[in-house]
JSON list of C-alpha atoms in Angstrom, two decimals:
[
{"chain": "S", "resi": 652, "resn": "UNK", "atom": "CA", "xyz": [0.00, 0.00, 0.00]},
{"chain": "S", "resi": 653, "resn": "UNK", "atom": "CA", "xyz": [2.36, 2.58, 0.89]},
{"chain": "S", "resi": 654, "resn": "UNK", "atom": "CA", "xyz": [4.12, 1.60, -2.56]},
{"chain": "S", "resi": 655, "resn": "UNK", "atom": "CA", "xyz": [1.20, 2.39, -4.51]},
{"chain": "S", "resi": 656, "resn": "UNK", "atom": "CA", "xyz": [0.86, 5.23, -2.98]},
{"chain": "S", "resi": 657, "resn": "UNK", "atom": "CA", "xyz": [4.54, 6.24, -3.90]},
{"chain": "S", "resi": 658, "resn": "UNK", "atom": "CA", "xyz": [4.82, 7.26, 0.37]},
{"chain": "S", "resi": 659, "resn": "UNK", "atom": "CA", "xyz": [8.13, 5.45, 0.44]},
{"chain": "S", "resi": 660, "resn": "UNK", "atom": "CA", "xyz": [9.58, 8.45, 2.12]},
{"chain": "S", "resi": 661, "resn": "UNK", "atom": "CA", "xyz": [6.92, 8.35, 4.98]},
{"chain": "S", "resi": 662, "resn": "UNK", "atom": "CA", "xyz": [7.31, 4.61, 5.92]},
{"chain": "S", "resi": 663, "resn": "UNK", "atom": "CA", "xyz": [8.96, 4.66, 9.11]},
{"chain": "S", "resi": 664, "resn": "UNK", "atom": "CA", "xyz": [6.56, 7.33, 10.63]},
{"chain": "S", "resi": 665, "resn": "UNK", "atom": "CA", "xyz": [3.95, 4.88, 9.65]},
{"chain": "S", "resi": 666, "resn": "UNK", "atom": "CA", "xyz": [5.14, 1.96, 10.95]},
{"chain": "S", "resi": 667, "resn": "UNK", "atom": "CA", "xyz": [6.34, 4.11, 14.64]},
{"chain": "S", "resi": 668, "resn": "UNK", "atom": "CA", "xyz": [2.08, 5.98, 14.72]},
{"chain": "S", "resi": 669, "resn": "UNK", "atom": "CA", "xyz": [1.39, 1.61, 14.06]},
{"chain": "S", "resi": 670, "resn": "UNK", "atom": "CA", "xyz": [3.07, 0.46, 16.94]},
{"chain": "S", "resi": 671, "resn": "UNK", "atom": "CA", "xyz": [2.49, 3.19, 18.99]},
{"chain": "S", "resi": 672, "resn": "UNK", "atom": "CA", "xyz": [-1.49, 2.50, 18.65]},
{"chain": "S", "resi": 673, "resn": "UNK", "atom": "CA", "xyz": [-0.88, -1.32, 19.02]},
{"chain": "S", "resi": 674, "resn": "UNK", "atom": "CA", "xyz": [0.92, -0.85, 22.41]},
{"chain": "S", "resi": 675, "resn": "UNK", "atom": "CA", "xyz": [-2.27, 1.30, 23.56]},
{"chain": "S", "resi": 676, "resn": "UNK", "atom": "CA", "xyz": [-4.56, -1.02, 22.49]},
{"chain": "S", "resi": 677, "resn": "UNK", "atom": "CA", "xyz": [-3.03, -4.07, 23.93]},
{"chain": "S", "resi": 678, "resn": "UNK", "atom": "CA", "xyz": [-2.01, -2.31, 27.08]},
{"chain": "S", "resi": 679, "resn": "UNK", "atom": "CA", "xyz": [-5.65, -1.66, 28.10]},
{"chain": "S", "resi": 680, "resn": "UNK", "atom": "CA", "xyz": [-6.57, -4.16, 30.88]},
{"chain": "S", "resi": 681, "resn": "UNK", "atom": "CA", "xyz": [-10.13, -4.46, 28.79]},
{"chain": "S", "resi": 682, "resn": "UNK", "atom": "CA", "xyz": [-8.51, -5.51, 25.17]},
{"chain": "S", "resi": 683, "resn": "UNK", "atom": "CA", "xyz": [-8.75, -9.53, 24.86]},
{"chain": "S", "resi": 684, "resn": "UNK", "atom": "CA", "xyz": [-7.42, -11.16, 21.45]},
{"chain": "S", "resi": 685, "resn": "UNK", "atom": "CA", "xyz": [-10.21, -13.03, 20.59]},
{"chain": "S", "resi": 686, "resn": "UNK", "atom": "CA", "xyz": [-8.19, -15.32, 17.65]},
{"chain": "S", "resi": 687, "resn": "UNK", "atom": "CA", "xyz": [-5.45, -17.66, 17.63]},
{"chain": "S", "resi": 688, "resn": "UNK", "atom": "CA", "xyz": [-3.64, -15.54, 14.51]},
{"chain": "S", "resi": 689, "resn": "UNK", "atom": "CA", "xyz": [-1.95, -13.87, 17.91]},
{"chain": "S", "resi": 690, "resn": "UNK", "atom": "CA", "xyz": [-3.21, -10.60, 16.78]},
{"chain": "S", "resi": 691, "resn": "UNK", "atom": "CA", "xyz": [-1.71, -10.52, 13.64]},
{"chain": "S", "resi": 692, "resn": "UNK", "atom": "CA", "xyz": [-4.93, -9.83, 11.82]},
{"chain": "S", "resi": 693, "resn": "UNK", "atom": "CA", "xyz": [-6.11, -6.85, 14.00]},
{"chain": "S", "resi": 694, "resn": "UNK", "atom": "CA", "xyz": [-1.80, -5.47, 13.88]},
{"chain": "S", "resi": 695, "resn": "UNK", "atom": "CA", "xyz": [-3.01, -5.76, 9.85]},
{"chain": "S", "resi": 696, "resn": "UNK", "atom": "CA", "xyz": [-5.74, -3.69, 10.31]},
{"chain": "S", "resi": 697, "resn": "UNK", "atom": "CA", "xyz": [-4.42, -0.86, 12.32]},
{"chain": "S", "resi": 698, "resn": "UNK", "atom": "CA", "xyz": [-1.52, -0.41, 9.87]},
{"chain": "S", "resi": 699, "resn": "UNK", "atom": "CA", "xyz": [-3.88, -0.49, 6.95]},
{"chain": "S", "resi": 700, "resn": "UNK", "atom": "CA", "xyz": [-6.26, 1.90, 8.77]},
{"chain": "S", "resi": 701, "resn": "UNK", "atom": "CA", "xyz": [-2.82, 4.27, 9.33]},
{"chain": "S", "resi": 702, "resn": "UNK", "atom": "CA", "xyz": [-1.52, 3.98, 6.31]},
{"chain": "S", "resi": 703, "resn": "UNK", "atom": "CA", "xyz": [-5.59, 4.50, 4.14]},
{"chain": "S", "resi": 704, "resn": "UNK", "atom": "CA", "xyz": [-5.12, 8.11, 6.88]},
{"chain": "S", "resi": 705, "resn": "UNK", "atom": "CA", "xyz": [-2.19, 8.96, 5.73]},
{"chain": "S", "resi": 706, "resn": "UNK", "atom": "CA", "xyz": [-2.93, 8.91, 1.61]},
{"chain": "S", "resi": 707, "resn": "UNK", "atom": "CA", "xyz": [-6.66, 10.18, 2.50]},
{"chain": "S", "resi": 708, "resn": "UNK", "atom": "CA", "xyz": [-4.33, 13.39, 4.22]},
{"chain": "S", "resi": 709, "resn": "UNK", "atom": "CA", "xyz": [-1.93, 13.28, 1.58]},
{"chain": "S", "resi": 710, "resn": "UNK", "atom": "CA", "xyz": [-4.53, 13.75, -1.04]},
{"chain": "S", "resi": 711, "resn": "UNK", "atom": "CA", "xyz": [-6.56, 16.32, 0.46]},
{"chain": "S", "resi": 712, "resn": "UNK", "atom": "CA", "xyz": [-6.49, 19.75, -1.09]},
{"chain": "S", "resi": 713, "resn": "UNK", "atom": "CA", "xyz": [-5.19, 22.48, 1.36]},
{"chain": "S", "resi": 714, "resn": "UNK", "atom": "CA", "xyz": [-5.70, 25.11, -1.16]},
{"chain": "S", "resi": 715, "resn": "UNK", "atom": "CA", "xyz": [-8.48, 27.34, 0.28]},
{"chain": "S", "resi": 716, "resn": "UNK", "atom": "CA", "xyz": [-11.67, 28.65, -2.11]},
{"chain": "S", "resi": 717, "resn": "UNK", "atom": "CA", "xyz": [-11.10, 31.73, -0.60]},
{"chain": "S", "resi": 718, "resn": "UNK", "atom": "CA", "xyz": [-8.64, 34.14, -2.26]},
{"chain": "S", "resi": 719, "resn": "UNK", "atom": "CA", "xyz": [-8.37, 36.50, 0.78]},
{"chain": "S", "resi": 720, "resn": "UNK", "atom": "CA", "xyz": [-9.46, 35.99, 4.44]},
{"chain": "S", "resi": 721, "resn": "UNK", "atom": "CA", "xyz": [-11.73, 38.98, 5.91]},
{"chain": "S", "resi": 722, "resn": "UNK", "atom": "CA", "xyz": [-9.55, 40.97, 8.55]},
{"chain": "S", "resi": 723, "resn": "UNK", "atom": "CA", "xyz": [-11.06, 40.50, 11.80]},
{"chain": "S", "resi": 724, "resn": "UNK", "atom": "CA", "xyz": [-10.44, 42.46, 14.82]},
{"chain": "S", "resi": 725, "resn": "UNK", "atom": "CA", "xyz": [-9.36, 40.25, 17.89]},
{"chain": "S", "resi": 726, "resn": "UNK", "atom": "CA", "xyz": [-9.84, 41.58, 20.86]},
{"chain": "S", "resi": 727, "resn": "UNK", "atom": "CA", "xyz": [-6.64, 40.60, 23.53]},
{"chain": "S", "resi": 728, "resn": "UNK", "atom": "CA", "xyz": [-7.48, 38.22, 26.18]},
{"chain": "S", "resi": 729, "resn": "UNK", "atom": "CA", "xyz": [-6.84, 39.88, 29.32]},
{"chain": "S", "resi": 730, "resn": "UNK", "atom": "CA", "xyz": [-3.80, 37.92, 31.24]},
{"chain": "S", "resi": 731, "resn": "UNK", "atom": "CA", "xyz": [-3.83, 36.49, 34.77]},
{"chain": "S", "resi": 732, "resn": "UNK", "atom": "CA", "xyz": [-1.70, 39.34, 35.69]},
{"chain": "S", "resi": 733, "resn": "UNK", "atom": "CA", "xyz": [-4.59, 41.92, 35.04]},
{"chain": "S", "resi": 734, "resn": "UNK", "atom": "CA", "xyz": [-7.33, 39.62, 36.39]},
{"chain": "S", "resi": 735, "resn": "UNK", "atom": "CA", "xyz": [-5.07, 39.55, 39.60]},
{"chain": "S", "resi": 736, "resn": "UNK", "atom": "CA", "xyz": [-4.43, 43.48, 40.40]},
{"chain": "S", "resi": 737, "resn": "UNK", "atom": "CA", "xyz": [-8.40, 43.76, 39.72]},
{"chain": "S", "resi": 738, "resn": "UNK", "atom": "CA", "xyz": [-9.07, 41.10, 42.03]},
{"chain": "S", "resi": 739, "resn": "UNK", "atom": "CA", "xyz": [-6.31, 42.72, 44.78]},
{"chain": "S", "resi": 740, "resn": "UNK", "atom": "CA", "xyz": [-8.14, 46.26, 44.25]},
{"chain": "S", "resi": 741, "resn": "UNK", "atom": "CA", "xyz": [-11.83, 44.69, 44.75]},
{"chain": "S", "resi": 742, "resn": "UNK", "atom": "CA", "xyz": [-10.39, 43.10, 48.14]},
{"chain": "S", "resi": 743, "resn": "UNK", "atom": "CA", "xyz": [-8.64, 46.53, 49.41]},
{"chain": "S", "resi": 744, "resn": "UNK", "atom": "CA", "xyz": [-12.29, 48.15, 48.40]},
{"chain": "S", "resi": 745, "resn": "UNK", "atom": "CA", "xyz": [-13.66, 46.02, 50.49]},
{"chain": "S", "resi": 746, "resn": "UNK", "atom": "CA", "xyz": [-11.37, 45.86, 53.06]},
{"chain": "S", "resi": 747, "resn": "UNK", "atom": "CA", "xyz": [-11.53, 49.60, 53.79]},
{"chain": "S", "resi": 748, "resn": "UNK", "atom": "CA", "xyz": [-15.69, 49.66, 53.58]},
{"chain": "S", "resi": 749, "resn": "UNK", "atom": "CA", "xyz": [-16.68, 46.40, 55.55]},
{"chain": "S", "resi": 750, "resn": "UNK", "atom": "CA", "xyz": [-16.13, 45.75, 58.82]},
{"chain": "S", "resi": 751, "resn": "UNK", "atom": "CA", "xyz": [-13.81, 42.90, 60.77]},
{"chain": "S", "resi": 752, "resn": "UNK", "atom": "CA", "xyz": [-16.87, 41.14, 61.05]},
{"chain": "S", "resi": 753, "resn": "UNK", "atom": "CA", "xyz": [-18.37, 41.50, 57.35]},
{"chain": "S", "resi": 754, "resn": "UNK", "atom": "CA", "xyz": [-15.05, 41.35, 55.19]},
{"chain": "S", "resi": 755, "resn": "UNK", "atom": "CA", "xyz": [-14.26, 37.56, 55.50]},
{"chain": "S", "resi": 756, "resn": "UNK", "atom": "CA", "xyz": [-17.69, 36.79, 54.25]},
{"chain": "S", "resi": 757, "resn": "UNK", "atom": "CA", "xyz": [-17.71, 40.03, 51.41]},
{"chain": "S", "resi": 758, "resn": "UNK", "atom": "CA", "xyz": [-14.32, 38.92, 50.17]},
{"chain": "S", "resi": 759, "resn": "UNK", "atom": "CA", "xyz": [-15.11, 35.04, 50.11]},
{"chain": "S", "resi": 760, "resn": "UNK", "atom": "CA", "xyz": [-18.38, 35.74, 47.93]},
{"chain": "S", "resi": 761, "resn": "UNK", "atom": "CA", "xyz": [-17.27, 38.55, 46.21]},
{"chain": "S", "resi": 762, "resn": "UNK", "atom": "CA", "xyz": [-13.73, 38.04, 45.20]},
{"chain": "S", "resi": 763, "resn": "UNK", "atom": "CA", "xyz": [-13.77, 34.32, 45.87]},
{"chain": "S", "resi": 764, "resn": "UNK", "atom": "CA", "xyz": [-17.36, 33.64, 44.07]},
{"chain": "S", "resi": 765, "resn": "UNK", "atom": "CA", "xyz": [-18.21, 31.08, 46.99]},
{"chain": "S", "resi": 766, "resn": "UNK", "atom": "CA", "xyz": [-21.29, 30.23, 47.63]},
{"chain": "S", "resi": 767, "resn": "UNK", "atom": "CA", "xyz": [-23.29, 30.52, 51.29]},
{"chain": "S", "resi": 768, "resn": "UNK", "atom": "CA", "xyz": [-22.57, 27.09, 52.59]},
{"chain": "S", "resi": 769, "resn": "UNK", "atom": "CA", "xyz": [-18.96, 27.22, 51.04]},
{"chain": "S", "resi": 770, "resn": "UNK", "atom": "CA", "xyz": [-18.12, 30.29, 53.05]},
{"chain": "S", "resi": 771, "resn": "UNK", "atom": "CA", "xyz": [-19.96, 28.34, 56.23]},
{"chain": "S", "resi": 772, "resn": "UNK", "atom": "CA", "xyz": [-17.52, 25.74, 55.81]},
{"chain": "S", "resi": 773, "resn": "UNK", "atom": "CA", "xyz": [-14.47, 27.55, 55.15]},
{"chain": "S", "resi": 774, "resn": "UNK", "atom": "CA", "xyz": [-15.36, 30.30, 58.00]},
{"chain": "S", "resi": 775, "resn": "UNK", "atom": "CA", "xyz": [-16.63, 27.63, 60.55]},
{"chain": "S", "resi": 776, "resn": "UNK", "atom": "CA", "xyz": [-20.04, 29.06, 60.90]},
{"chain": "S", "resi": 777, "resn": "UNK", "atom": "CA", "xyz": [-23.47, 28.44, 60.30]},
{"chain": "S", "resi": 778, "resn": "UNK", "atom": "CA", "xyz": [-25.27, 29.13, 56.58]},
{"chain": "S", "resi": 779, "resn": "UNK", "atom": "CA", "xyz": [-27.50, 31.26, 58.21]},
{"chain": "S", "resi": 780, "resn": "UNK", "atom": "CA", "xyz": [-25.29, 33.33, 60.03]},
{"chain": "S", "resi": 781, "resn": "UNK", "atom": "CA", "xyz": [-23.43, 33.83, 56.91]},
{"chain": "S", "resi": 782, "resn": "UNK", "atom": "CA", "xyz": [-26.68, 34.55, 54.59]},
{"chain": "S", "resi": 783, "resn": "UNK", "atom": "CA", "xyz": [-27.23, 37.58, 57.36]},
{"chain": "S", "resi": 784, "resn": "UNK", "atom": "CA", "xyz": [-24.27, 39.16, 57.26]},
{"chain": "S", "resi": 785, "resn": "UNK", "atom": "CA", "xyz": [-23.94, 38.81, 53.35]},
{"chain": "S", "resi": 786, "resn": "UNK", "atom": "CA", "xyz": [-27.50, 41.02, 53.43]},
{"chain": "S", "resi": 787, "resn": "UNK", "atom": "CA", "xyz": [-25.18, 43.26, 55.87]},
{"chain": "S", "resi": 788, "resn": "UNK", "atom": "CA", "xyz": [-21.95, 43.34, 53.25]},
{"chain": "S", "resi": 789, "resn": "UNK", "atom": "CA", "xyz": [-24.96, 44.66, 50.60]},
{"chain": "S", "resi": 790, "resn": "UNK", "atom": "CA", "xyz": [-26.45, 47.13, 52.87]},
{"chain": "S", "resi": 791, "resn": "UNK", "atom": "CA", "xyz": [-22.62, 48.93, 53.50]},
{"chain": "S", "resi": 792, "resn": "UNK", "atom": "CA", "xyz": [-22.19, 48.42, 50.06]},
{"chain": "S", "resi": 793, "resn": "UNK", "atom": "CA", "xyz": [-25.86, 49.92, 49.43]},
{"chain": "S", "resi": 794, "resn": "UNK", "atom": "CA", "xyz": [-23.93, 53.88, 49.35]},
{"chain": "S", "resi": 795, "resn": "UNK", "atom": "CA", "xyz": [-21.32, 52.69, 46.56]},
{"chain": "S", "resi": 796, "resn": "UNK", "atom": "CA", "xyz": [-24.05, 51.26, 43.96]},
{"chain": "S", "resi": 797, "resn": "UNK", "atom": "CA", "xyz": [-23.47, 53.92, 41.08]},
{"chain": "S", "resi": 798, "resn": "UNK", "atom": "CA", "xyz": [-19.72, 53.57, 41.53]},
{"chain": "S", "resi": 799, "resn": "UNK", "atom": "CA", "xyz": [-19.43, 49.66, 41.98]},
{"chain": "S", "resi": 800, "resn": "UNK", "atom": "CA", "xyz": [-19.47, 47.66, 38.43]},
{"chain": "S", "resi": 801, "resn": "UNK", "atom": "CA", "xyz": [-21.87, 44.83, 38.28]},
{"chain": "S", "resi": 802, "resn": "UNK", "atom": "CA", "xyz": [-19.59, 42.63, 35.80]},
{"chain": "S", "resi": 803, "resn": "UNK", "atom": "CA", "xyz": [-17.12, 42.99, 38.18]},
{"chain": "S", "resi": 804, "resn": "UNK", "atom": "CA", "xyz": [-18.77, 42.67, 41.89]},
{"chain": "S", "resi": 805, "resn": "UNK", "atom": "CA", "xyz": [-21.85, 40.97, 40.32]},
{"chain": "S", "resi": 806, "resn": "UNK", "atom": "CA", "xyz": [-25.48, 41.68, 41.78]},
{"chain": "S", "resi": 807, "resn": "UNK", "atom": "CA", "xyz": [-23.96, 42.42, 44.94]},
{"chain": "S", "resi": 808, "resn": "UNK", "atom": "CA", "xyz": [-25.28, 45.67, 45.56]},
{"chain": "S", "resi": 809, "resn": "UNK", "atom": "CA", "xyz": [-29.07, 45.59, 44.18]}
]
């Protein structure tokens, strides 16, 4: 086959992706060889199925219909980096507007996006306790509404 298909030249990469894909198949605890050939007759099959991949690639036309590709504006993805100073200047907000008491539970659902029983558990308190003080962190936040972005604090505030 990979005479015919005058892939002389590629006949060592298709022999190493063949063995490579026998080895997985045989080293799953679930594949049994079901024939007494040894496996010789499925090893056939995986090379011919390898090799028929590599001719139906070969043969494929890469040219594209289109003469020229549209230019289309891509917006760059903000970096961790960014994310992070936001996230460190939502905390300090909060840190100077919310009390001892209020800030664990403002910073754990605001910055942290936890929800009620997720700050319970990682504050050590009960859900309820921590569903009244979040109506508390709204209420101080209550003044700051026109100057507090929703994408970036959520529905916090409303």
């Amino acid at each position: 086959m990979v005479r015919q298909a005058r892939m002389q030249y590629m006949l060592e990469d298709l022999v190493q992706t063949c063995v490579l894909q026998l080895v997985r198949a045989w080293s799953r605890p679930d594949f049994a060889l079901d024939r007494r050939d040894g496996g010789r007759a499925f090893a056939r099959k995986v090379m011919r199925d390898v090799i028929a991949d590599a001719v139906r690639g070969r043969d494929r036309d890469l040219s594209s219909p289109v003469r020229e590709f549209p230019e289309v504006p891509v917006e760059a993805d903000e970096g961790d980096h960014a994310r992070e100073v936001r996230l460190k200047a939502i905390d300090r907000f909060l840190a100077e507007k919310l009390t001892d008491r209020l800030y664990p539970v403002g910073r754990l659902a605001i910055v942290e996006g936890l929800s009620q029983a997720e700050i319970a558990r990682c504050l050590k308190i009960d859900r309820h306790t921590v569903g009244r003080r979040f109506k508390d962190v709204c209420k101080a936040l209550e003044p700051y509404k026109e100057t507090i972005y929703d994408e970036v604090l959520g529905d916090v505030t409303s």
